[in-house]
Amino acid sequence: ASCYMWSLYFLVRVVDTFPRPKITQVILLGIFVGFSLGVRIAGLLIICYYGMASLLFVVGQIRDRKNPKEALISIAWRGILSGIVAYLSVLPFWPVLWKSPFDRVKDSLAYAQSFDWNGFVLYDGEFIRASELPWHYLPKWLIITLPEWTLESAILGIIIVGMILLRSINGGTDEKHTL
């Protein structure tokens, strides 16, 4: 969890300085993404967040009638650098890659994606197959297990992002909103 949090920290630092984040921050982002991937496959989400933030930045450049080509190239090269560093950082922690570093990545992802577990889960006093859990299982589990401040922060964050999106859709102000 700490590697994932550091990844998020450096992601925010990098995105906040788009289109030209410092190379040291890009490298640190790559290192912690690699460490996160070494622990859990969910570290891939950080890479998706980088891509989404890049896309939103470029769309903002187009909306502001700026030429996004230079920004896009800069962001892409830094993303590639961060990806290479992440890959090199994950190698010591992902032994399956040692034998064939490039071929095994695809195999590992395919295996993790197709992992099928159909065991039983205790839910509301009954054992229910994992594949037959009701839709309200996840929201209820989150409400029960997350600390109150995390839940309140998430709800507040959703409200703030929603307000920012509504303001920008309705032709809001010229303020720059960063995360």
C-alpha positions as a LaTeX table, in Angstrom:
\begin{tabular}{lrrr}
\hline
Residue & $x$ (\AA) & $y$ (\AA) & $z$ (\AA) \\
\hline
Ala1 & 0.00 & 0.00 & 0.00 \\
Ser2 & 2.83 & 2.41 & 0.74 \\
Cys3 & 4.37 & 1.90 & $-2.73$ \\
Tyr4 & 0.97 & 2.57 & $-4.29$ \\
Met5 & 0.58 & 5.75 & $-2.23$ \\
Trp6 & 4.05 & 6.93 & $-3.28$ \\
Ser7 & 3.09 & 6.17 & $-6.88$ \\
Leu8 & $-0.01$ & 8.32 & $-6.51$ \\
Tyr9 & 2.04 & 11.08 & $-4.88$ \\
Phe10 & 4.54 & 11.21 & $-7.74$ \\
Leu11 & 1.74 & 10.88 & $-10.29$ \\
Val12 & 0.10 & 14.00 & $-8.85$ \\
Arg13 & 3.46 & 15.81 & $-8.84$ \\
Val14 & 4.11 & 14.85 & $-12.46$ \\
Val15 & 0.60 & 15.69 & $-13.68$ \\
Asp16 & 0.67 & 19.02 & $-11.84$ \\
Thr17 & 3.73 & 20.06 & $-13.88$ \\
Phe18 & 2.46 & 18.91 & $-17.29$ \\
Pro19 & 3.56 & 19.28 & $-20.07$ \\
Arg20 & 7.17 & 19.22 & $-18.82$ \\
Pro21 & 7.49 & 17.49 & $-15.46$ \\
Lys22 & 10.94 & 17.15 & $-13.96$ \\
Ile23 & 12.78 & 14.04 & $-15.11$ \\
Thr24 & 13.59 & 13.11 & $-11.49$ \\
Gln25 & 9.89 & 13.03 & $-10.64$ \\
Val26 & 9.16 & 10.97 & $-13.75$ \\
Ile27 & 11.87 & 8.48 & $-12.76$ \\
Leu28 & 10.61 & 8.31 & $-9.16$ \\
Leu29 & 7.09 & 7.71 & $-10.50$ \\
Gly30 & 8.45 & 4.84 & $-12.59$ \\
Ile31 & 10.32 & 3.34 & $-9.62$ \\
Phe32 & 7.28 & 3.34 & $-7.36$ \\
Val33 & 4.97 & 2.09 & $-10.11$ \\
Gly34 & 7.41 & $-0.79$ & $-10.57$ \\
Phe35 & 7.46 & $-1.49$ & $-6.84$ \\
Ser36 & 3.65 & $-1.37$ & $-6.77$ \\
Leu37 & 3.46 & $-3.81$ & $-9.67$ \\
Gly38 & 5.89 & $-6.07$ & $-7.86$ \\
Val39 & 3.42 & $-6.37$ & $-5.00$ \\
Arg40 & 0.07 & $-6.28$ & $-6.82$ \\
Ile41 & $-1.10$ & $-6.11$ & $-10.39$ \\
Ala42 & $-3.26$ & $-3.13$ & $-9.40$ \\
Gly43 & $-0.15$ & $-1.00$ & $-9.90$ \\
Leu44 & $-1.20$ & $-0.95$ & $-13.55$ \\
Leu45 & $-3.92$ & 1.49 & $-12.56$ \\
Ile46 & $-1.28$ & 4.17 & $-12.02$ \\
Ile47 & $-0.24$ & 3.78 & $-15.66$ \\
Cys48 & $-3.90$ & 4.12 & $-16.69$ \\
Tyr49 & $-4.22$ & 7.25 & $-14.52$ \\
Tyr50 & $-1.18$ & 8.74 & $-16.24$ \\
Gly51 & $-2.73$ & 8.05 & $-19.63$ \\
Met52 & $-6.08$ & 9.52 & $-18.59$ \\
Ala53 & $-4.44$ & 12.65 & $-17.13$ \\
Ser54 & $-2.40$ & 13.04 & $-20.33$ \\
Leu55 & $-5.50$ & 12.78 & $-22.46$ \\
Leu56 & $-7.37$ & 15.33 & $-20.33$ \\
Phe57 & $-4.42$ & 17.73 & $-20.49$ \\
Val58 & $-4.25$ & 17.48 & $-24.29$ \\
Val59 & $-8.02$ & 17.96 & $-24.57$ \\
Gly60 & $-7.64$ & 21.06 & $-22.38$ \\
Gln61 & $-4.91$ & 22.35 & $-24.70$ \\
Ile62 & $-7.22$ & 21.89 & $-27.69$ \\
Arg63 & $-10.11$ & 23.54 & $-25.83$ \\
Asp64 & $-7.88$ & 26.52 & $-25.03$ \\
Arg65 & $-7.00$ & 26.73 & $-28.73$ \\
Lys66 & $-3.37$ & 25.84 & $-28.14$ \\
Asn67 & $-1.34$ & 23.51 & $-30.30$ \\
Pro68 & $-1.15$ & 20.27 & $-28.28$ \\
Lys69 & 1.51 & 18.62 & $-30.46$ \\
Glu70 & 4.53 & 19.77 & $-28.44$ \\
Ala71 & 2.83 & 18.99 & $-25.12$ \\
Leu72 & 1.73 & 15.58 & $-26.37$ \\
Ile73 & 5.26 & 14.67 & $-27.47$ \\
Ser74 & 6.74 & 15.80 & $-24.15$ \\
Ile75 & 4.15 & 13.92 & $-22.11$ \\
Ala76 & 4.50 & 10.80 & $-24.25$ \\
Trp77 & 8.30 & 10.68 & $-23.95$ \\
Arg78 & 8.12 & 11.15 & $-20.21$ \\
Gly79 & 5.48 & 8.45 & $-19.99$ \\
Ile80 & 7.69 & 6.06 & $-21.97$ \\
Leu81 & 10.64 & 6.87 & $-19.69$ \\
Ser82 & 8.51 & 6.24 & $-16.62$ \\
Gly83 & 7.28 & 2.96 & $-18.12$ \\
Ile84 & 10.80 & 1.75 & $-18.82$ \\
Val85 & 11.88 & 2.62 & $-15.28$ \\
Ala86 & 8.78 & 0.86 & $-13.91$ \\
Tyr87 & 9.58 & $-2.23$ & $-15.94$ \\
Leu88 & 13.18 & $-2.30$ & $-14.72$ \\
Ser89 & 11.97 & $-1.75$ & $-11.14$ \\
Val90 & 9.52 & $-4.64$ & $-11.26$ \\
Leu91 & 12.01 & $-7.18$ & $-12.60$ \\
Pro92 & 13.61 & $-8.07$ & $-9.23$ \\
Phe93 & 10.18 & $-8.62$ & $-7.66$ \\
Trp94 & 8.50 & $-10.61$ & $-10.45$ \\
Pro95 & 10.55 & $-13.83$ & $-10.79$ \\
Val96 & 8.45 & $-15.15$ & $-13.67$ \\
Leu97 & 10.01 & $-12.44$ & $-15.85$ \\
Trp98 & 13.58 & $-13.52$ & $-15.18$ \\
Lys99 & 13.49 & $-16.36$ & $-17.69$ \\
Ser100 & 11.95 & $-14.39$ & $-20.54$ \\
Pro101 & 11.46 & $-10.73$ & $-19.57$ \\
Phe102 & 9.31 & $-9.67$ & $-22.52$ \\
Asp103 & 7.26 & $-12.75$ & $-23.38$ \\
Arg104 & 6.22 & $-13.47$ & $-19.80$ \\
Val105 & 4.62 & $-10.06$ & $-19.22$ \\
Lys106 & 1.73 & $-10.86$ & $-21.55$ \\
Asp107 & 1.39 & $-14.37$ & $-20.11$ \\
Ser108 & 1.36 & $-13.05$ & $-16.54$ \\
Leu109 & $-1.28$ & $-10.46$ & $-17.31$ \\
Ala110 & $-3.43$ & $-13.00$ & $-19.13$ \\
Tyr111 & $-3.15$ & $-15.40$ & $-16.19$ \\
Ala112 & $-4.03$ & $-12.72$ & $-13.64$ \\
Gln113 & $-6.97$ & $-11.61$ & $-15.77$ \\
Ser114 & $-8.38$ & $-15.11$ & $-16.18$ \\
Phe115 & $-7.95$ & $-16.12$ & $-12.56$ \\
Asp116 & $-11.28$ & $-17.70$ & $-11.75$ \\
Trp117 & $-12.23$ & $-18.13$ & $-8.14$ \\
Asn118 & $-15.72$ & $-19.33$ & $-7.43$ \\
Gly119 & $-15.43$ & $-20.03$ & $-3.73$ \\
Phe120 & $-17.95$ & $-19.10$ & $-1.10$ \\
Val121 & $-18.25$ & $-15.76$ & 0.68 \\
Leu122 & $-20.03$ & $-15.23$ & 3.99 \\
Tyr123 & $-22.50$ & $-12.42$ & 3.31 \\
Asp124 & $-25.47$ & $-11.49$ & 5.51 \\
Gly125 & $-25.16$ & $-14.74$ & 7.44 \\
Glu126 & $-25.20$ & $-16.96$ & 4.34 \\
Phe127 & $-22.47$ & $-18.55$ & 2.28 \\
Ile128 & $-22.88$ & $-17.33$ & $-1.29$ \\
Arg129 & $-20.78$ & $-18.25$ & $-4.32$ \\
Ala130 & $-18.47$ & $-15.40$ & $-5.33$ \\
Ser131 & $-19.97$ & $-15.38$ & $-8.82$ \\
Glu132 & $-23.49$ & $-14.95$ & $-7.41$ \\
Leu133 & $-22.94$ & $-12.05$ & $-5.02$ \\
Pro134 & $-25.64$ & $-9.35$ & $-5.21$ \\
Trp135 & $-24.89$ & $-5.93$ & $-6.66$ \\
His136 & $-24.94$ & $-4.31$ & $-3.22$ \\
Tyr137 & $-22.13$ & $-6.50$ & $-1.84$ \\
Leu138 & $-19.29$ & $-4.14$ & $-2.80$ \\
Pro139 & $-20.92$ & $-0.88$ & $-1.63$ \\
Lys140 & $-21.91$ & $-2.51$ & 1.66 \\
Trp141 & $-18.44$ & $-3.98$ & 2.13 \\
Leu142 & $-16.83$ & $-0.58$ & 1.50 \\
Ile143 & $-19.16$ & 1.17 & 3.94 \\
Ile144 & $-18.43$ & $-1.41$ & 6.63 \\
Thr145 & $-14.65$ & $-1.67$ & 6.16 \\
Leu146 & $-13.49$ & 1.83 & 5.18 \\
Pro147 & $-12.72$ & 4.31 & 7.95 \\
Glu148 & $-15.27$ & 7.11 & 8.17 \\
Trp149 & $-12.81$ & 9.80 & 7.11 \\
Thr150 & $-11.92$ & 7.86 & 3.96 \\
Leu151 & $-15.57$ & 7.44 & 3.05 \\
Glu152 & $-16.33$ & 11.11 & 3.77 \\
Ser153 & $-13.26$ & 12.23 & 1.78 \\
Ala154 & $-14.30$ & 10.08 & $-1.18$ \\
Ile155 & $-17.83$ & 11.49 & $-1.15$ \\
Leu156 & $-16.51$ & 15.05 & $-0.84$ \\
Gly157 & $-14.05$ & 14.41 & $-3.69$ \\
Ile158 & $-16.82$ & 13.09 & $-5.94$ \\
Ile159 & $-18.93$ & 16.17 & $-5.19$ \\
Ile160 & $-16.03$ & 18.57 & $-5.90$ \\
Val161 & $-15.09$ & 16.84 & $-9.17$ \\
Gly162 & $-18.75$ & 16.83 & $-10.19$ \\
Met163 & $-19.02$ & 20.57 & $-9.50$ \\
Ile164 & $-15.85$ & 21.28 & $-11.50$ \\
Leu165 & $-17.12$ & 19.19 & $-14.40$ \\
Leu166 & $-20.52$ & 20.90 & $-14.34$ \\
Arg167 & $-18.87$ & 24.31 & $-14.22$ \\
Ser168 & $-16.64$ & 23.50 & $-17.19$ \\
Ile169 & $-19.55$ & 22.02 & $-19.18$ \\
Asn170 & $-21.66$ & 25.11 & $-18.52$ \\
Gly171 & $-18.88$ & 27.41 & $-19.75$ \\
Gly172 & $-17.50$ & 28.20 & $-16.31$ \\
Thr173 & $-14.65$ & 30.47 & $-15.34$ \\
Asp174 & $-11.13$ & 30.63 & $-16.69$ \\
Glu175 & $-9.72$ & 29.22 & $-13.45$ \\
Lys176 & $-7.25$ & 26.37 & $-13.73$ \\
His177 & $-8.38$ & 23.34 & $-11.76$ \\
Thr178 & $-5.68$ & 20.85 & $-10.89$ \\
Leu179 & $-5.81$ & 17.80 & $-8.74$ \\
\hline
\end{tabular}
